[in-house]
mmCIF file of C-alpha atoms in Angstrom:
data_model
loop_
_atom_site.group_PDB
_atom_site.id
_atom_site.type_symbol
_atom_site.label_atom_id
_atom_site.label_comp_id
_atom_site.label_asym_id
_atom_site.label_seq_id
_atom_site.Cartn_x
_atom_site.Cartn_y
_atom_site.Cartn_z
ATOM 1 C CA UNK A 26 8.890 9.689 273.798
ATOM 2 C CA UNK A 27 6.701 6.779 275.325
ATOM 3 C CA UNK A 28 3.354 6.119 275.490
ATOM 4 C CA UNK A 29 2.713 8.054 279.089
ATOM 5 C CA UNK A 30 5.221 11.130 277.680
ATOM 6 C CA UNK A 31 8.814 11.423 279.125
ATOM 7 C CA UNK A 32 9.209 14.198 282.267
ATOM 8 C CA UNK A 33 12.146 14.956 283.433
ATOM 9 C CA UNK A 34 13.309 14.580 287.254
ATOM 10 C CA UNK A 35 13.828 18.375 287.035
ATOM 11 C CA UNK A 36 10.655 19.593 285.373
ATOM 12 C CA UNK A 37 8.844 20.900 288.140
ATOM 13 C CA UNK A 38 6.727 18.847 291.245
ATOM 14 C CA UNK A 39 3.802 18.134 288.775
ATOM 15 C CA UNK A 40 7.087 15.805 287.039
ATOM 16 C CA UNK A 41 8.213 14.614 289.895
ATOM 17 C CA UNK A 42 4.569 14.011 291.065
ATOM 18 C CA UNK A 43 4.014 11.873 287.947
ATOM 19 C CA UNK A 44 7.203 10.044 288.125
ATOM 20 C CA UNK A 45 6.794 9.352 291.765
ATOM 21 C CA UNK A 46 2.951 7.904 290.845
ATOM 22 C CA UNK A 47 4.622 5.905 287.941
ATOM 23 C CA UNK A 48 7.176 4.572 290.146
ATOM 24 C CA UNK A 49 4.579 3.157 292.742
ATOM 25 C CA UNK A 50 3.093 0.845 289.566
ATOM 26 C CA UNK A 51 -0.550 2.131 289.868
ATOM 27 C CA UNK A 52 -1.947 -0.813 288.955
ATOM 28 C CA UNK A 53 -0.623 -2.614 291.637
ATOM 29 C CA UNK A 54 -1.898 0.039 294.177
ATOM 30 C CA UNK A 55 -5.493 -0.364 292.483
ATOM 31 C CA UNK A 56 -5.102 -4.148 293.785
ATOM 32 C CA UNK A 57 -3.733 -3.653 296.951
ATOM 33 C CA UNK A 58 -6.545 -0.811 298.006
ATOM 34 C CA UNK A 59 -9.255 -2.716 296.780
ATOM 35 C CA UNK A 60 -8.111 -5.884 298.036
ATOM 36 C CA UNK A 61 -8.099 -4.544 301.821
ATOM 37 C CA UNK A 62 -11.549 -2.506 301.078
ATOM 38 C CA UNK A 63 -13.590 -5.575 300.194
ATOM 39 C CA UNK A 64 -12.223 -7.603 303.349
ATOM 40 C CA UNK A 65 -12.496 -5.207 305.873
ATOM 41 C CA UNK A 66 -15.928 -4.772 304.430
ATOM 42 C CA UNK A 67 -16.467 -8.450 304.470
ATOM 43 C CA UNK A 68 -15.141 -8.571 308.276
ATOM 44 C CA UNK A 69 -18.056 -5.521 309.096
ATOM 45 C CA UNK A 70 -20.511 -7.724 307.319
ATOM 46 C CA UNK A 71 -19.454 -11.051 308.944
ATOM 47 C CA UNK A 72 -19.627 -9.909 312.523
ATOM 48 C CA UNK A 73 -22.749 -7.506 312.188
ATOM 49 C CA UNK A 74 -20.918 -4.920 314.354
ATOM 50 C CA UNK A 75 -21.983 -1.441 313.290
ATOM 51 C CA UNK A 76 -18.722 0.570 311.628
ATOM 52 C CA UNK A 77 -17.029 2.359 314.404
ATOM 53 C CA UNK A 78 -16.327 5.825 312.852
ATOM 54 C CA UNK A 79 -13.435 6.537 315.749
ATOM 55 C CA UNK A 80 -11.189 3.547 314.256
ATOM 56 C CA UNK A 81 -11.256 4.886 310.759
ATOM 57 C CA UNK A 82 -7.535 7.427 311.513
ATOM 58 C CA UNK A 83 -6.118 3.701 312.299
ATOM 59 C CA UNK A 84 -8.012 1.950 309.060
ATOM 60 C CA UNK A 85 -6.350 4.528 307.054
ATOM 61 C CA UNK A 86 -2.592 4.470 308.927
ATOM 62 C CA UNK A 87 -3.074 0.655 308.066
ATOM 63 C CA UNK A 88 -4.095 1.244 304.323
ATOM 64 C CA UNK A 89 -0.758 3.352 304.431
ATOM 65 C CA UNK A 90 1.184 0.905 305.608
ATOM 66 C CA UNK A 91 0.094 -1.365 303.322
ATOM 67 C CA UNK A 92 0.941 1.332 300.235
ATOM 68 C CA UNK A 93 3.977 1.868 301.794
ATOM 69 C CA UNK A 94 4.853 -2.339 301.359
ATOM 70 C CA UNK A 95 3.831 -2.447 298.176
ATOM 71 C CA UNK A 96 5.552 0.752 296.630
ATOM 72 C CA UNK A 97 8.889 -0.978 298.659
ATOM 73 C CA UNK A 98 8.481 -3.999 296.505
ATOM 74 C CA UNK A 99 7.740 -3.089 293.313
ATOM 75 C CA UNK A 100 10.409 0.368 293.819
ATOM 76 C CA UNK A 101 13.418 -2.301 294.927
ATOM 77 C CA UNK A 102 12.217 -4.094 291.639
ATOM 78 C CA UNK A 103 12.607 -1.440 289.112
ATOM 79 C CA UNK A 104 16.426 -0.041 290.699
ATOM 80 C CA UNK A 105 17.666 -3.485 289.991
ATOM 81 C CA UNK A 106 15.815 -4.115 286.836
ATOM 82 C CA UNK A 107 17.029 -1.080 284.911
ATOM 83 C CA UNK A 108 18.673 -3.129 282.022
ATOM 84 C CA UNK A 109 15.575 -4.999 281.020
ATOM 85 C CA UNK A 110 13.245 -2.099 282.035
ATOM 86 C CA UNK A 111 14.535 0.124 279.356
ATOM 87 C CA UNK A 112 13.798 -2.413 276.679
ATOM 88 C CA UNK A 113 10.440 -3.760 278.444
ATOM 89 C CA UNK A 114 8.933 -0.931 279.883
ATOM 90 C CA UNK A 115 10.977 2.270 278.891
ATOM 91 C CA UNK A 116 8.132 4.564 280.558
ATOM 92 C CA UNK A 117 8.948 3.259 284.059
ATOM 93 C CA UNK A 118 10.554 6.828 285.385
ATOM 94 C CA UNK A 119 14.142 5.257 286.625
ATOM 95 C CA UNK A 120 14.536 3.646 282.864
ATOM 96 C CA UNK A 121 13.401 6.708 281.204
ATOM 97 C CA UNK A 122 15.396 8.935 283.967
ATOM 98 C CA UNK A 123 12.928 10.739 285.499
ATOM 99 C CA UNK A 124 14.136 9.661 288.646
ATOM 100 C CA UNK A 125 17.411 8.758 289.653
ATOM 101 C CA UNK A 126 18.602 5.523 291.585
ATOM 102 C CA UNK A 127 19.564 7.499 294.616
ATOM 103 C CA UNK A 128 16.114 8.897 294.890
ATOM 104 C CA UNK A 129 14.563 5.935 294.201
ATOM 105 C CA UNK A 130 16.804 4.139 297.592
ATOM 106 C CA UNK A 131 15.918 6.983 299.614
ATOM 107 C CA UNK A 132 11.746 6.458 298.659
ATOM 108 C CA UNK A 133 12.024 2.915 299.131
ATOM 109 C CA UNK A 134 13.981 3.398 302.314
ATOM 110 C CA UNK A 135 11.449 5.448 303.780
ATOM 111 C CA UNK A 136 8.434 3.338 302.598
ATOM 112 C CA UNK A 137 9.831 0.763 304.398
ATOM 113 C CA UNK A 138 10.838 2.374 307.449
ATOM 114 C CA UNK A 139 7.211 3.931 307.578
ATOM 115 C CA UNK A 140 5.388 0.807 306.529
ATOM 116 C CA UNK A 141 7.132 -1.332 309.842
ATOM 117 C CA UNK A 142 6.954 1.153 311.931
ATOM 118 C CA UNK A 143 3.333 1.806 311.544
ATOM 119 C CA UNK A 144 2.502 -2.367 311.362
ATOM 120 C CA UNK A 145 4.219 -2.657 314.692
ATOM 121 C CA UNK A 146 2.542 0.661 316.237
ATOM 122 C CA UNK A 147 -0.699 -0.157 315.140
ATOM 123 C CA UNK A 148 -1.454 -3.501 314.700
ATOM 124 C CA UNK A 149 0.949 -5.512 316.806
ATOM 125 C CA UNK A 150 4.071 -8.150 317.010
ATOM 126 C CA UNK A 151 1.709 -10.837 314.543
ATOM 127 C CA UNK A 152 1.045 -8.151 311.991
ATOM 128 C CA UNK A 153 4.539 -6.647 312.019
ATOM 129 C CA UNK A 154 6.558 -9.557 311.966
ATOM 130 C CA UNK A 155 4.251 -10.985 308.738
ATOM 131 C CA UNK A 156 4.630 -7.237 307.283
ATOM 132 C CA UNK A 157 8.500 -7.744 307.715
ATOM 133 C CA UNK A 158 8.420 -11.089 306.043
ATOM 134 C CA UNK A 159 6.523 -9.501 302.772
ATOM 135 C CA UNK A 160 9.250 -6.987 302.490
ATOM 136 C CA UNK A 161 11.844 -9.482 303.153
ATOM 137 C CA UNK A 162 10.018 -11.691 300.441
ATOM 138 C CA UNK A 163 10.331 -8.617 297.771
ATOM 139 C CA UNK A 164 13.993 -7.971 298.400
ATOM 140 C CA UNK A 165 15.300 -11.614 297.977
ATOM 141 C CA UNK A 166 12.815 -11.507 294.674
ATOM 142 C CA UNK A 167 14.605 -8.419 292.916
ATOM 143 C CA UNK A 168 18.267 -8.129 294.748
ATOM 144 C CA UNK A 169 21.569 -10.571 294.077
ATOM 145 C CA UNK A 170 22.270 -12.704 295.123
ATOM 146 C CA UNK A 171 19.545 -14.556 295.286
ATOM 147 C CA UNK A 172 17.426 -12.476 293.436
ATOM 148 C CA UNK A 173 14.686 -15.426 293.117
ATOM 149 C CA UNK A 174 12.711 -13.618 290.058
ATOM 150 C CA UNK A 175 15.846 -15.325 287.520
ATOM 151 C CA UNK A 176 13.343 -18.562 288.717
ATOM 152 C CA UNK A 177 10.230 -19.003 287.221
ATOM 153 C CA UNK A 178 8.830 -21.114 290.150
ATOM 154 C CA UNK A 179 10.350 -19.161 292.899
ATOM 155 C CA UNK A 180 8.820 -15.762 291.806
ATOM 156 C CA UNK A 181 5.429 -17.185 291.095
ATOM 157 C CA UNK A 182 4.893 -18.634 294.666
ATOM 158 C CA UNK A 183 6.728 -15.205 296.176
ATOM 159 C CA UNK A 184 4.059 -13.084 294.607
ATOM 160 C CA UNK A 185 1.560 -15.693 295.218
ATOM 161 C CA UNK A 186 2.400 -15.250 298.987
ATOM 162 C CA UNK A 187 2.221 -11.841 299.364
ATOM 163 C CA UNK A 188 -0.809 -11.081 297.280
ATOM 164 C CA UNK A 189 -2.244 -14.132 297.561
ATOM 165 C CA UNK A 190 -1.967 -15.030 301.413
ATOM 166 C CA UNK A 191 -0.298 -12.615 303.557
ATOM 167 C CA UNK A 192 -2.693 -9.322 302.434
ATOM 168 C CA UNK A 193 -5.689 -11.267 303.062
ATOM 169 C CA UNK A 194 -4.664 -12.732 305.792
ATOM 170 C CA UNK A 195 -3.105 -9.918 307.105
ATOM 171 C CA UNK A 196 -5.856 -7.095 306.735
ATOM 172 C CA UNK A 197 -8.725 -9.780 308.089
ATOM 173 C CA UNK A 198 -6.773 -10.610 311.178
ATOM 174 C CA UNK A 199 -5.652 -7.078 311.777
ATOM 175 C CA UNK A 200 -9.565 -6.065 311.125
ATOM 176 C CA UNK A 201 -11.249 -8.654 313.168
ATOM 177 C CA UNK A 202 -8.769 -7.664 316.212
ATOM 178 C CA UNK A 203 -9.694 -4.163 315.488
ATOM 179 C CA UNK A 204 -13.396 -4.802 316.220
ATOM 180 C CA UNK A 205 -12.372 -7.051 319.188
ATOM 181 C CA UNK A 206 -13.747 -9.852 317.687
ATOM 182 C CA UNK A 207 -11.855 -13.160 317.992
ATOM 183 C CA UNK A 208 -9.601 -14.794 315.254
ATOM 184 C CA UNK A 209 -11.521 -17.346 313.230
ATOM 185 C CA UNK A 210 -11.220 -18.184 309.605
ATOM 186 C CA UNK A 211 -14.818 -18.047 307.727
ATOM 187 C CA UNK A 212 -15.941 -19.843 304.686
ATOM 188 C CA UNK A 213 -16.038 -17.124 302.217
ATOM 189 C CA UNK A 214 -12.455 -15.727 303.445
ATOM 190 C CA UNK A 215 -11.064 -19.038 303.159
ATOM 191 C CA UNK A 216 -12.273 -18.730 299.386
ATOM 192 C CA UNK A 217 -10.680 -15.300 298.630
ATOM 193 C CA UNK A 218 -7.951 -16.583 300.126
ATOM 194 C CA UNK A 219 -7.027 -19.543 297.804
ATOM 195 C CA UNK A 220 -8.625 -18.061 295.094
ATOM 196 C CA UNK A 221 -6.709 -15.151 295.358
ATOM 197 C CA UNK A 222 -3.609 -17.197 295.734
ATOM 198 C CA UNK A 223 -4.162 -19.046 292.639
ATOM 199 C CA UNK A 224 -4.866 -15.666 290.828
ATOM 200 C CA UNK A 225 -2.139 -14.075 292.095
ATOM 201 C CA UNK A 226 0.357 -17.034 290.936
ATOM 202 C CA UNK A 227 -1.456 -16.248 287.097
ATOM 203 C CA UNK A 228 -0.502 -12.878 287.291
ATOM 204 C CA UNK A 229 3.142 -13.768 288.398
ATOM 205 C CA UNK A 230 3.280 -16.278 284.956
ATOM 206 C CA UNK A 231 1.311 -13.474 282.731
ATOM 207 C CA UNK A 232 3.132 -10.725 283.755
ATOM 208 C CA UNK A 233 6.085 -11.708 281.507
ATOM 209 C CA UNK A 234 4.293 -12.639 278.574
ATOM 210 C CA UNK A 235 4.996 -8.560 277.086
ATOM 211 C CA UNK A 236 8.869 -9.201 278.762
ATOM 212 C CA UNK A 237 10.169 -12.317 276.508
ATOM 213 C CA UNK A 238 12.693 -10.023 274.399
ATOM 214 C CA UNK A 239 14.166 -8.512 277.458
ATOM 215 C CA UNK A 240 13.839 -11.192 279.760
ATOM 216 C CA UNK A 241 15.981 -13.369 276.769
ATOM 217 C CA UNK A 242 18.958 -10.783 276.949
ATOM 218 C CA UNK A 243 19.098 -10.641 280.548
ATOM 219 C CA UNK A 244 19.173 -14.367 281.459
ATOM 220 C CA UNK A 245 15.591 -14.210 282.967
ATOM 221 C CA UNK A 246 14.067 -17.634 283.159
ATOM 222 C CA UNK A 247 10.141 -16.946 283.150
ATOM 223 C CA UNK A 248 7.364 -19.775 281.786
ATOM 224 C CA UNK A 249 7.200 -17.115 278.672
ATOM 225 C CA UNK A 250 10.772 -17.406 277.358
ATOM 226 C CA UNK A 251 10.902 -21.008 278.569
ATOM 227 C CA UNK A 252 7.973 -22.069 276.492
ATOM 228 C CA UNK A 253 6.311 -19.599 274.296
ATOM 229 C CA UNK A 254 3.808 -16.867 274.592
ATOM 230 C CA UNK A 255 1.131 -18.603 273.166
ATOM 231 C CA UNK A 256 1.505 -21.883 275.272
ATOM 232 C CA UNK A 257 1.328 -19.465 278.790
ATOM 233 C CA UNK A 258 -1.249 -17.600 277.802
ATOM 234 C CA UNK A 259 -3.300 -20.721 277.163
ATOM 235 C CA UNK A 260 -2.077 -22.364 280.303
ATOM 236 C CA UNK A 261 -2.497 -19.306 282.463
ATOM 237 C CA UNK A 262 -6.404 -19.375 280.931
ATOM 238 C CA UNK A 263 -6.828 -22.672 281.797
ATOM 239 C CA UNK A 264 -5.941 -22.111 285.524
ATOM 240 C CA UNK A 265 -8.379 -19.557 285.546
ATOM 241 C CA UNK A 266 -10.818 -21.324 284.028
ATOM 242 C CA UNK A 267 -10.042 -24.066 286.617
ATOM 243 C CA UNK A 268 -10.042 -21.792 289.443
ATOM 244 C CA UNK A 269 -13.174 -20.130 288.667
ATOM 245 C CA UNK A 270 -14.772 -23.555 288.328
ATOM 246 C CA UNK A 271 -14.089 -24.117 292.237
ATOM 247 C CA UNK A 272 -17.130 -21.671 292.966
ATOM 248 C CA UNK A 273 -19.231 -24.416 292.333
ATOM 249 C CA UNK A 274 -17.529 -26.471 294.949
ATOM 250 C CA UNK A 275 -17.616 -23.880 297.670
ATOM 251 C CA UNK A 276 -20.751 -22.391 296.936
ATOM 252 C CA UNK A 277 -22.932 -25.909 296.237
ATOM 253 C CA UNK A 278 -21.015 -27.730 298.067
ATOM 254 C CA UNK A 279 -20.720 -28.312 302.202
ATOM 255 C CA UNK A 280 -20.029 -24.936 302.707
ATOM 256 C CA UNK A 281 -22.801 -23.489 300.937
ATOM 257 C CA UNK A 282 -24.922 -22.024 303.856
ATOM 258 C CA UNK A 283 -22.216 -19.535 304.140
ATOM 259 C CA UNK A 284 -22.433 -17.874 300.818
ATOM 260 C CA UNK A 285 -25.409 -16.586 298.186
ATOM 261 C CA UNK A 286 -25.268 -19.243 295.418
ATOM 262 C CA UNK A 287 -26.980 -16.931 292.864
ATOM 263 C CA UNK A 288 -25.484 -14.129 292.660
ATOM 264 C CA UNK A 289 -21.705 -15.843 293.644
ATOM 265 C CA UNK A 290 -22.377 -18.260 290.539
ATOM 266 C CA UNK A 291 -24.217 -15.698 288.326
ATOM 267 C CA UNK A 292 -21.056 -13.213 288.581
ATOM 268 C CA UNK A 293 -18.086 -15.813 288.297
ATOM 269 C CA UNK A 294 -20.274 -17.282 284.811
ATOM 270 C CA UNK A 295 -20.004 -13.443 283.874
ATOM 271 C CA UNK A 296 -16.348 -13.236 284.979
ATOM 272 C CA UNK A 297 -15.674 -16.508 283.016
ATOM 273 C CA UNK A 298 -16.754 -15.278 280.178
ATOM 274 C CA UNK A 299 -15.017 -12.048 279.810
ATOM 275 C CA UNK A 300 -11.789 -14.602 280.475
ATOM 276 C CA UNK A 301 -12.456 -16.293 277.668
ATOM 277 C CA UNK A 302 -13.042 -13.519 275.198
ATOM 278 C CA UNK A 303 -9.779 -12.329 276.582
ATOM 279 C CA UNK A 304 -8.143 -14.897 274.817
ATOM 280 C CA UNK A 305 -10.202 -15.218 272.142
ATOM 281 C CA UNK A 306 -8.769 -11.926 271.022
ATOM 282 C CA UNK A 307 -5.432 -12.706 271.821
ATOM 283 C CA UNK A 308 -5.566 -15.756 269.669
ATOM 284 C CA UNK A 309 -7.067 -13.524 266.843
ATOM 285 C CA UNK A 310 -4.632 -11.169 267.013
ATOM 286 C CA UNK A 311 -1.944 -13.374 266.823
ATOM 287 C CA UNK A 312 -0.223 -12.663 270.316
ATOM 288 C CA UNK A 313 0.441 -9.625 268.964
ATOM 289 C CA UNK A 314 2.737 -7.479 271.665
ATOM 290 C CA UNK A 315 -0.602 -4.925 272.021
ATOM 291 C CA UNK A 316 -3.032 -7.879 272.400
ATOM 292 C CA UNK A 317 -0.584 -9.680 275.063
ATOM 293 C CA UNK A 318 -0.655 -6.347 277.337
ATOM 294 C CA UNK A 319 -4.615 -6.148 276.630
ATOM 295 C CA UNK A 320 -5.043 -9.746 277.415
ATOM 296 C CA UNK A 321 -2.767 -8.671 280.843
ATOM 297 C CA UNK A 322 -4.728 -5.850 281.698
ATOM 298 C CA UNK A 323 -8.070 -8.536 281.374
ATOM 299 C CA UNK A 324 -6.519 -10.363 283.591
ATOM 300 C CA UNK A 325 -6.087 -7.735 286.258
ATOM 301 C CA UNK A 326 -9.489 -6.379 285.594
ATOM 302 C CA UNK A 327 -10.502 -9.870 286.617
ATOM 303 C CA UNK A 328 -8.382 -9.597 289.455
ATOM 304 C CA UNK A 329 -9.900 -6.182 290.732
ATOM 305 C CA UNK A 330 -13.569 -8.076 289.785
ATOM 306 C CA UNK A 331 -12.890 -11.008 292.229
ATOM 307 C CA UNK A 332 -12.982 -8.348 295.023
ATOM 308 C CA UNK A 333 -15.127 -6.027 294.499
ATOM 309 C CA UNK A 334 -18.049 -8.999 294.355
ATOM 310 C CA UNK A 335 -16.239 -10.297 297.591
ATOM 311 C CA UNK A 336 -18.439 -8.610 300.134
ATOM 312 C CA UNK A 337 -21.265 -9.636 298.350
ATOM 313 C CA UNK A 338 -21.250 -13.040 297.277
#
């Protein structure tokens, strides 16, 4: 058995509930919902336009849609990436065959055919046609023959463009024109924006830092079986550690009438810190396999962090 328990396909709907949940890659969702929350709530805040409660139905058909994009990407990922998946992450439910690869094409399928369908409805030709280009971005990422993930550069700056750009882009366009307001890029979005990008490209790199032994028997070129655990890890820290150092530029800098010095420098010195105690521990432990997923999950708390200060810094 894994770590999360093995269910069957056949075990019941609280089974295929769970495998269904797994298959989705919660951790991703957390990202993706909280992501959206903080700009939309950033947009509200920006524009000082009292909430309208009657375009909340199309806030959460949008929050759907986006679900619906990411559960595409990361389901396409795990049908093709059975082989390593069984040695890397034997809980995910098509490795451990809780869920078959036919079910898994017909939940993708539909996620997809939902997710468009409502960008286009709701949101218009702009949204759609940059909603279209994420999914197209996650299918040349997992699927031969291009299946850009085999290059360590390629999949960092295709996940750095969806998470990174096109949902923060996306949701603060598609909110802005919600509220009527006119398009205009702010200060602080700008910020989320790049930093977010930079983040996201981190997360690409660290995400294979647990993957090296099955990455190595598939033929998967990532920065972690190019040049060691140890050296990423310390790289990837350093970028964050670089990256968090640009909130002194943005909020001391020209652009500081736009956000609240104190408490955006008091949290990212906090944020810094847990960063580097991250490592710390990895170090200690001697990149250990359980310390590298810890010192992944710290970076995704970080991640989750970043937004949930957005609206308020």
């Amino acid at each position: 058995a894994t770590a999360t328990g093995d269910i069957g396909a056949g075990s019941g709907s609280g089974g295929r509930l769970q495998a269904f949940w797994k298959f989705l890659r919660p951790h991703t969702i957390r990202g993706t919902i909280l992501g959206s929350s903080a700009m939309v709530a950033r947009v509200v805040l920006e524009t000082g336009k009292p909430p309208d409660w009657s375009l909340l139905p199309t806030a959460a058909l949008g929050v759907l849609a986006l679900l619906c994009g990411n559960g595409f990407i990361v389901g396409i990922n795990q049908i093709y990436d059975v082989s390593i998946d069984v040695i890397n992450k034997p809980f995910l439910p098509i490795a451990a065959k809780e869920l078959s690869i036919t079910q898994a094409w017909v939940l993708i399928v539909a996620m997809a055919v939902g997710g468009v369908g409502l960008a286009f409805s709701f949101f218009g030709p702009l949204i759609g046609s940059l909603y279209t280009f994420g999914l197209f971005l996650g299918t040349i990422y997992s699927v031969p023959p291009l299946r850009l993930k085999q290059s360590a550069v390629a999949a960092a700056l295709i996940i750095a463009t969806v998470r990174g750009f096109l949902l923060n882009f996306g949701v603060y366009y598609a909110t802005r024109s919600m509220l009527g307001v006119p398009f205009s890029w702010s200060f602080p979005t700008a910020f989320i924006t790049c930093f977010c990008t930079v983040f996201a490209i981190v997360i690409a790199v660290t995400k294979d830092l647990p993957d090296v032994q099955g990455d190595l028997e598939n033929d998967i070129d990532t920065f972690a079986t190019r040049f060691g655990v140890d050296k990423v890890a310390f790289a990837a820290s350093a970028a964050l550690f670089a990256n968090y150092a640009t909130a002194l530029f943005w909020s001391l800098g020209p652009f500081r009438a736009a956000f609240r010095p104190p408490v955006f420098l008091t949290s990212h010195a906090v944020l810094v810190f847990i960063l580097l105690r991250g490592f710390r521990r990895l170090r200690a432990a001697n990149f250990s396999q359980e310390a590298i997923k810890a010192f992944y999950r710290c970076i995704w708390l970080l991640f989750y962090s970043e937004y949930f200060l957005f609206p308020f810094i």
